[in-house]
């Protein structure tokens, strides 16, 4: 229900489940609830090396960049893994700042990438190189620092109507980099 102007003057942020419960809201007369918490958590791939400190999620990377004006957050050669808009955003932010180079890799071929056509075009204009049809196999590190990533050729992404990538494990490519950003989908953090 809409807040009256008097009520909106005294409105304060409250966390449901901490400051107030659904039962409290029901007792105030609310009959229905819509929970829209978003998808603020990142997903992992469970590949060797992904726990390295120089590997981070696209969500975490973008939050850090928004909070801190430190160009050293984005230095060296950056590889972004993912084909959606968060991956494109991470690539573009890196390219517009202090990254030496930005390479983006997605499982999908370009027409099937979930990112919008405009975002893909603008990423290229910002200097991002997009490589389609490759999935991560292993992250390489030396003395605790990322040195590269091994990709395997992705033959198909959707099989029997489901997300079930098929790879050619024999066709691989090693890409040197200083920083890795994974933007492979989000999930809700309840």
XYZ file of N, CA and C in Angstrom:
570
model
N 0.844 -1.169 0.000
C 0.000 0.000 0.000
C 0.888 1.229 0.000
N 0.423 2.274 -0.571
C 1.215 3.498 -0.691
C 1.320 4.199 0.655
N 2.474 4.789 0.890
C 2.666 5.547 2.125
C 2.053 6.934 1.972
N 1.389 7.406 3.004
C 0.922 8.789 2.985
C 2.132 9.694 3.111
N 1.983 10.981 2.803
C 3.126 11.880 2.897
C 3.634 11.953 4.331
N 2.735 11.877 5.312
C 3.165 11.901 6.708
C 3.968 10.647 7.037
N 3.503 9.504 6.529
C 4.209 8.248 6.793
C 5.566 8.227 6.100
N 5.630 8.793 4.888
C 6.909 8.761 4.181
C 7.946 9.651 4.849
N 7.482 10.682 5.606
C 8.421 11.535 6.331
C 9.115 10.772 7.449
N 8.461 9.778 7.994
C 9.052 9.022 9.100
C 9.549 7.644 8.646
N 9.495 7.395 7.338
C 9.937 6.101 6.810
C 11.411 5.890 7.111
N 11.750 4.712 7.548
C 13.156 4.366 7.734
C 13.389 2.972 7.180
N 14.599 2.722 6.779
C 14.956 1.424 6.216
C 14.899 0.372 7.314
N 14.222 -0.729 7.008
C 14.132 -1.834 7.944
C 14.421 -3.131 7.207
N 15.103 -4.022 7.876
C 15.426 -5.314 7.285
C 14.411 -6.346 7.774
N 13.679 -6.913 6.815
C 12.694 -7.929 7.160
C 13.437 -9.166 7.657
N 12.985 -9.667 8.800
C 13.634 -10.811 9.422
C 14.595 -10.399 10.520
N 14.967 -9.122 10.522
C 15.868 -8.614 11.558
C 15.167 -7.516 12.366
N 14.751 -6.462 11.678
C 14.100 -5.333 12.349
C 12.597 -5.536 12.484
N 12.041 -6.306 11.574
C 10.600 -6.527 11.547
C 10.341 -7.897 10.909
N 9.300 -8.563 11.333
C 9.002 -9.884 10.769
C 7.793 -9.796 9.836
N 7.599 -10.844 9.044
C 6.408 -10.893 8.193
C 5.143 -10.907 9.045
N 5.202 -11.577 10.197
C 4.034 -11.573 11.103
C 3.732 -10.158 11.592
N 4.778 -9.374 11.889
C 4.566 -7.974 12.289
C 3.842 -7.221 11.180
N 4.281 -7.426 9.946
C 3.662 -6.738 8.813
C 2.213 -7.190 8.619
N 1.977 -8.499 8.791
C 0.592 -8.997 8.707
C -0.284 -8.323 9.767
N 0.249 -8.194 10.975
C -0.496 -7.556 12.062
C -0.776 -6.082 11.769
N 0.059 -5.469 10.919
C -0.182 -4.076 10.521
C -1.206 -3.987 9.387
N -1.638 -5.155 8.860
C -2.676 -5.152 7.847
C -2.212 -5.522 6.438
N -0.935 -5.776 6.265
C -0.462 -6.180 4.933
C -0.918 -7.608 4.656
N -1.365 -7.858 3.422
C -1.903 -9.164 3.071
C -1.037 -9.939 2.087
N -0.171 -9.243 1.369
C 0.663 -9.908 0.369
C 2.065 -9.307 0.411
N 3.041 -10.114 0.013
C 4.433 -9.677 0.045
C 5.122 -10.077 -1.253
N 5.912 -9.193 -1.739
C 6.703 -9.473 -2.941
C 8.166 -9.335 -2.534
N 8.905 -10.407 -2.661
C 10.311 -10.396 -2.283
C 11.146 -10.291 -3.554
N 11.877 -9.212 -3.680
C 12.720 -8.972 -4.856
C 14.123 -8.628 -4.374
N 14.894 -9.654 -4.049
C 16.212 -9.410 -3.470
C 17.318 -9.391 -4.521
N 16.987 -9.739 -5.746
C 18.000 -9.718 -6.796
C 18.913 -10.925 -6.741
N 19.901 -10.903 -7.604
C 20.871 -11.994 -7.689
C 22.253 -11.392 -7.481
N 22.608 -11.184 -6.223
C 23.834 -10.495 -5.892
C 25.013 -11.412 -5.589
N 24.815 -12.714 -5.650
C 25.890 -13.663 -5.382
C 26.466 -14.224 -6.663
N 27.737 -14.526 -6.644
C 28.394 -15.062 -7.837
C 28.421 -16.587 -7.799
N 28.707 -17.154 -8.944
C 28.821 -18.614 -9.056
C 30.273 -18.988 -9.283
N 30.600 -20.194 -8.901
C 31.953 -20.707 -9.118
C 31.901 -21.825 -10.149
N 33.064 -22.097 -10.739
C 33.160 -23.134 -11.762
C 33.721 -24.450 -11.237
N 34.351 -24.390 -10.077
C 35.025 -25.562 -9.516
C 36.108 -26.098 -10.448
N 36.993 -25.172 -10.866
C 38.143 -25.566 -11.670
C 39.410 -25.270 -10.869
N 40.489 -25.975 -11.157
C 41.732 -25.735 -10.428
C 42.184 -24.277 -10.530
N 42.556 -23.703 -9.373
C 43.105 -22.360 -9.327
C 42.120 -21.237 -9.119
N 40.802 -21.513 -9.065
C 39.841 -20.414 -8.993
C 39.809 -19.712 -7.639
N 40.479 -20.254 -6.632
C 40.498 -19.608 -5.324
C 41.658 -18.625 -5.166
N 42.404 -18.382 -6.222
C 43.506 -17.425 -6.191
C 42.963 -16.021 -5.912
N 43.709 -15.228 -5.156
C 43.283 -13.870 -4.784
C 43.110 -12.954 -5.996
N 43.752 -13.246 -7.108
C 43.635 -12.397 -8.297
C 42.508 -12.859 -9.217
N 41.684 -13.773 -8.724
C 40.497 -14.223 -9.451
C 39.295 -13.735 -8.660
N 38.416 -12.975 -9.302
C 37.244 -12.500 -8.584
C 36.014 -12.523 -9.474
N 34.879 -12.416 -8.828
C 33.621 -12.422 -9.581
C 33.380 -11.047 -10.182
N 32.614 -11.024 -11.258
C 32.266 -9.763 -11.890
C 31.510 -8.849 -10.953
N 30.594 -9.405 -10.158
C 29.814 -8.627 -9.202
C 30.737 -7.970 -8.183
N 31.648 -8.761 -7.572
C 32.569 -8.215 -6.571
C 33.482 -7.160 -7.184
N 33.985 -7.445 -8.385
C 34.869 -6.498 -9.071
C 34.164 -5.164 -9.305
N 32.956 -5.202 -9.845
C 32.231 -3.965 -10.141
C 31.888 -3.200 -8.864
N 31.565 -3.914 -7.788
C 31.293 -3.232 -6.515
C 32.551 -2.545 -6.000
N 33.690 -3.214 -6.073
C 34.963 -2.614 -5.623
C 35.288 -1.358 -6.419
N 35.156 -1.456 -7.720
C 35.485 -0.328 -8.582
C 34.566 0.854 -8.289
N 33.286 0.586 -8.010
C 32.348 1.663 -7.698
C 32.661 2.337 -6.370
N 33.217 1.595 -5.417
C 33.477 2.138 -4.085
C 34.847 2.791 -3.958
N 35.802 2.371 -4.758
C 37.178 2.828 -4.593
C 37.677 3.424 -5.897
N 38.235 4.604 -5.809
C 38.814 5.208 -7.004
C 40.307 4.895 -7.007
N 40.636 3.652 -7.299
C 42.018 3.185 -7.305
C 42.289 2.497 -8.630
N 43.019 3.161 -9.543
C 43.273 2.556 -10.845
C 44.091 1.267 -10.758
N 44.768 1.029 -9.624
C 45.545 -0.203 -9.481
C 44.664 -1.432 -9.355
N 43.364 -1.215 -9.103
C 42.427 -2.342 -9.089
C 42.356 -2.994 -10.459
N 42.649 -2.219 -11.483
C 42.500 -2.693 -12.855
C 43.820 -2.463 -13.586
N 44.783 -3.296 -13.310
C 46.060 -3.120 -13.985
C 46.454 -4.414 -14.686
N 47.388 -4.295 -15.614
C 47.897 -5.454 -16.317
C 46.938 -5.988 -17.359
N 47.175 -7.235 -17.736
C 46.352 -7.912 -18.736
C 45.193 -8.605 -18.025
N 43.973 -8.266 -18.435
C 42.763 -8.754 -17.782
C 42.044 -9.727 -18.706
N 41.598 -10.842 -18.143
C 40.738 -11.779 -18.860
C 39.419 -11.851 -18.121
N 38.335 -11.652 -18.855
C 36.985 -11.750 -18.303
C 36.326 -12.974 -18.923
N 35.725 -13.803 -18.071
C 35.052 -15.010 -18.531
C 33.553 -14.838 -18.328
N 32.798 -14.935 -19.407
C 31.349 -14.807 -19.348
C 30.832 -14.115 -20.593
N 29.552 -14.300 -20.878
C 28.972 -13.731 -22.085
C 27.796 -12.814 -21.845
N 27.513 -12.507 -20.581
C 26.367 -11.647 -20.262
C 26.761 -10.201 -20.041
N 25.777 -9.413 -19.634
C 26.007 -7.982 -19.448
C 26.959 -7.668 -18.300
N 26.977 -8.483 -17.235
C 27.929 -8.237 -16.143
C 29.350 -8.451 -16.654
N 29.559 -9.475 -17.454
C 30.883 -9.717 -18.039
C 31.287 -8.551 -18.937
N 30.358 -8.087 -19.755
C 30.639 -6.949 -20.630
C 30.974 -5.719 -19.788
N 30.210 -5.475 -18.720
C 30.484 -4.327 -17.849
C 31.886 -4.424 -17.243
N 32.259 -5.610 -16.758
C 33.594 -5.788 -16.171
C 34.675 -5.553 -17.223
N 34.454 -6.024 -18.439
C 35.412 -5.813 -19.520
C 35.543 -4.329 -19.855
N 34.419 -3.656 -19.982
C 34.436 -2.236 -20.362
C 35.072 -1.370 -19.282
N 34.752 -1.648 -18.016
C 35.363 -0.890 -16.919
C 36.875 -1.098 -16.929
N 37.308 -2.338 -17.135
C 38.749 -2.620 -17.186
C 39.405 -1.892 -18.345
N 38.781 -1.945 -19.519
C 39.354 -1.320 -20.713
C 39.421 0.197 -20.588
N 38.456 0.786 -19.911
C 38.409 2.244 -19.776
C 39.359 2.765 -18.709
N 39.940 1.885 -17.941
C 40.829 2.303 -16.870
C 42.258 1.858 -17.170
N 42.930 1.258 -16.235
C 44.368 1.030 -16.363
C 44.770 -0.341 -16.919
N 43.839 -1.116 -17.438
C 44.201 -2.427 -17.974
C 45.045 -2.272 -19.231
N 46.086 -3.092 -19.339
C 46.923 -3.084 -20.547
C 46.168 -3.661 -21.726
N 45.436 -4.748 -21.456
C 44.600 -5.375 -22.479
C 43.445 -6.072 -21.789
N 42.343 -6.224 -22.533
C 41.170 -6.917 -21.996
C 40.685 -7.908 -23.036
N 40.706 -9.177 -22.651
C 40.178 -10.251 -23.488
C 38.979 -10.845 -22.764
N 37.891 -11.028 -23.491
C 36.701 -11.641 -22.914
C 36.423 -12.949 -23.641
N 36.083 -13.981 -22.864
C 35.803 -15.307 -23.412
C 34.413 -15.751 -22.977
N 33.626 -16.257 -23.932
C 32.298 -16.775 -23.600
C 32.126 -18.159 -24.207
N 31.291 -18.954 -23.558
C 30.960 -20.272 -24.095
C 30.212 -20.139 -25.417
N 29.280 -19.172 -25.433
C 28.381 -19.011 -26.572
C 29.078 -18.359 -27.759
N 28.541 -18.634 -28.925
C 28.919 -17.863 -30.107
C 28.234 -16.502 -29.990
N 28.747 -15.509 -30.650
C 28.252 -14.147 -30.453
C 26.738 -13.985 -30.594
N 26.091 -14.580 -31.616
C 24.630 -14.390 -31.710
C 23.859 -14.969 -30.524
N 24.481 -15.891 -29.793
C 23.811 -16.544 -28.667
C 24.232 -15.991 -27.308
N 25.171 -15.039 -27.302
C 25.602 -14.467 -26.030
C 24.412 -13.770 -25.358
N 24.277 -13.906 -24.028
C 23.169 -13.252 -23.344
C 23.295 -11.721 -23.263
N 24.479 -11.180 -23.466
C 24.668 -9.727 -23.430
C 23.915 -9.078 -24.583
N 23.525 -7.843 -24.367
C 22.813 -7.135 -25.425
C 23.758 -6.797 -26.576
N 23.210 -6.742 -27.769
C 23.987 -6.448 -28.974
C 24.704 -5.110 -28.835
N 24.014 -4.114 -28.274
C 24.611 -2.786 -28.101
C 25.822 -2.846 -27.174
N 25.693 -3.596 -26.068
C 26.796 -3.715 -25.110
C 28.014 -4.383 -25.753
N 27.774 -5.413 -26.544
C 28.877 -6.106 -27.219
C 29.582 -5.141 -28.178
N 28.808 -4.412 -28.937
C 29.365 -3.443 -29.886
C 30.186 -2.385 -29.151
N 29.640 -1.842 -28.067
C 30.330 -0.797 -27.311
C 31.579 -1.333 -26.616
N 31.561 -2.592 -26.193
C 32.758 -3.187 -25.593
C 33.892 -3.224 -26.614
N 33.566 -3.630 -27.820
C 34.584 -3.642 -28.879
C 35.120 -2.228 -29.133
N 34.223 -1.250 -29.138
C 34.641 0.142 -29.332
C 35.562 0.607 -28.209
N 35.396 0.040 -27.014
C 36.251 0.372 -25.874
C 37.583 -0.381 -25.912
N 37.750 -1.288 -26.881
C 39.007 -2.008 -27.017
C 39.013 -3.424 -26.481
N 37.848 -3.945 -26.127
C 37.750 -5.318 -25.625
C 37.756 -6.281 -26.805
N 38.554 -7.339 -26.705
C 38.556 -8.402 -27.707
C 37.689 -9.533 -27.179
N 36.651 -9.894 -27.933
C 35.720 -10.938 -27.497
C 36.003 -12.212 -28.270
N 36.186 -13.301 -27.505
C 36.498 -14.616 -28.065
C 35.353 -15.558 -27.716
N 34.690 -16.087 -28.702
C 33.512 -16.927 -28.473
C 33.837 -18.408 -28.651
N 33.117 -19.244 -27.904
C 33.247 -20.684 -28.057
C 34.364 -21.301 -27.223
N 34.686 -20.679 -26.074
C 35.736 -21.194 -25.208
C 35.271 -21.210 -23.760
N 35.578 -22.309 -23.048
C 35.241 -22.434 -21.631
C 36.487 -22.658 -20.804
N 36.522 -22.137 -19.584
C 37.703 -22.282 -18.742
C 37.936 -23.720 -18.290
N 39.190 -24.114 -18.289
C 39.577 -25.458 -17.867
C 40.416 -25.418 -16.592
N 41.341 -24.452 -16.513
C 42.260 -24.391 -15.376
C 42.883 -23.002 -15.306
N 43.091 -22.530 -14.076
C 43.761 -21.251 -13.860
C 45.202 -21.539 -13.472
N 46.118 -20.841 -14.118
C 47.538 -21.039 -13.864
C 48.046 -19.953 -12.919
N 48.908 -20.341 -11.986
C 49.471 -19.384 -11.031
C 50.910 -19.764 -10.716
N 51.661 -18.751 -10.321
C 53.049 -18.942 -9.922
C 53.317 -18.019 -8.748
N 53.848 -18.564 -7.664
C 54.124 -17.779 -6.455
C 52.884 -17.011 -5.978
N 51.733 -17.645 -6.061
C 50.498 -17.046 -5.575
C 49.850 -16.036 -6.503
N 50.443 -15.773 -7.651
C 49.881 -14.790 -8.587
C 49.399 -15.490 -9.842
N 48.270 -15.029 -10.361
C 47.731 -15.576 -11.605
C 48.707 -15.273 -12.737
N 48.966 -16.289 -13.554
C 49.818 -16.077 -14.735
C 49.062 -16.343 -16.027
N 47.927 -17.053 -15.927
C 47.168 -17.351 -17.128
C 45.997 -18.261 -16.856
N 45.336 -18.607 -17.935
C 44.174 -19.492 -17.862
C 44.183 -20.389 -19.100
N 43.789 -21.629 -18.894
C 43.673 -22.583 -19.993
C 42.189 -22.698 -20.337
N 41.888 -22.527 -21.620
C 40.517 -22.676 -22.114
C 40.411 -23.945 -22.946
N 39.198 -24.510 -22.967
C 38.902 -25.650 -23.832
C 37.796 -25.242 -24.791
N 37.840 -25.785 -25.980
C 36.874 -25.436 -27.018
C 35.474 -25.902 -26.622
N 34.513 -25.011 -26.717
C 33.117 -25.345 -26.427
C 32.416 -25.657 -27.740
N 31.916 -26.873 -27.859
C 31.248 -27.308 -29.080
C 29.776 -26.931 -29.101
N 29.132 -26.976 -27.925
C 27.729 -26.564 -27.817
C 27.452 -26.209 -26.364
N 26.484 -25.331 -26.168
C 26.158 -24.852 -24.828
C 24.863 -25.476 -24.321
N 23.850 -25.502 -25.177
C 22.536 -26.035 -24.806
C 22.361 -27.409 -25.454
N 22.010 -28.394 -24.635
C 21.768 -29.745 -25.132
C 20.477 -30.269 -24.524
N 19.589 -30.781 -25.360
C 18.259 -31.241 -24.927
C 17.511 -30.143 -24.183
N 17.694 -28.883 -24.633
C 16.994 -27.755 -24.048
C 17.539 -27.273 -22.712
N 18.653 -27.839 -22.266
C 19.222 -27.478 -20.963
C 20.639 -26.973 -21.133
N 21.083 -26.157 -20.162
C 22.461 -25.713 -20.128
C 23.329 -26.912 -19.777
N 24.051 -27.411 -20.753
C 24.911 -28.587 -20.573
C 26.031 -28.515 -21.617
N 27.015 -27.656 -21.381
C 28.072 -27.463 -22.382
C 28.810 -28.756 -22.717
N 29.169 -28.871 -23.984
C 29.974 -30.000 -24.463
C 31.283 -29.405 -24.969
N 32.396 -30.003 -24.546
C 33.718 -29.474 -24.886
C 34.535 -30.470 -25.683
N 35.474 -29.950 -26.450
C 36.537 -30.751 -27.038
C 37.733 -30.557 -26.123
N 37.953 -31.502 -25.217
C 39.022 -31.406 -24.215
C 40.411 -31.405 -24.851
N 40.512 -31.831 -26.105
C 41.810 -31.887 -26.778
C 42.187 -30.571 -27.449
N 41.198 -29.700 -27.675
C 41.500 -28.405 -28.276
C 41.500 -27.351 -27.171
N 42.708 -26.951 -26.771
C 42.854 -25.993 -25.689
C 43.661 -24.779 -26.145
N 43.568 -23.742 -25.345
C 44.304 -22.514 -25.612
C 44.724 -21.949 -24.252
N 45.976 -21.544 -24.121
C 46.472 -20.924 -22.899
C 46.634 -19.429 -23.145
N 46.064 -18.639 -22.236
C 46.102 -17.182 -22.361
C 46.786 -16.624 -21.114
N 47.839 -15.848 -21.317
C 48.526 -15.217 -20.195
C 47.710 -14.025 -19.708
N 47.697 -13.810 -18.387
C 46.998 -12.654 -17.822
C 47.491 -12.400 -16.406
N 47.161 -11.215 -15.911
C 47.509 -10.823 -14.543
C 46.306 -10.877 -13.616
N 45.109 -10.767 -14.188
C 43.879 -10.734 -13.400
C 42.779 -11.462 -14.163
N 41.969 -12.199 -13.405
C 40.837 -12.921 -13.989
C 39.546 -12.477 -13.320
N 38.540 -12.229 -14.137
C 37.220 -11.864 -13.633
C 36.214 -12.857 -14.216
N 35.502 -13.556 -13.329
C 34.487 -14.520 -13.754
C 33.103 -13.915 -13.574
N 32.368 -13.808 -14.654
C 30.984 -13.314 -14.617
C 30.138 -14.354 -15.349
N 29.929 -15.468 -14.668
C 29.300 -16.632 -15.285
C 27.890 -16.882 -14.776
N 27.296 -15.842 -14.234
C 25.938 -15.957 -13.717
C 25.900 -15.607 -12.242
N 24.718 -15.194 -11.804
C 24.533 -14.830 -10.417
C 23.473 -15.713 -9.788
N 23.451 -15.668 -8.473
C 22.436 -16.386 -7.722
C 22.020 -15.532 -6.520
N 20.857 -15.786 -5.997
C 20.398 -15.044 -4.845
C 21.128 -15.507 -3.599
N 21.416 -14.554 -2.718
C 22.003 -14.854 -1.424
C 20.915 -14.616 -0.393
N 20.371 -15.689 0.132
C 19.240 -15.579 1.050
C 19.730 -15.274 2.446
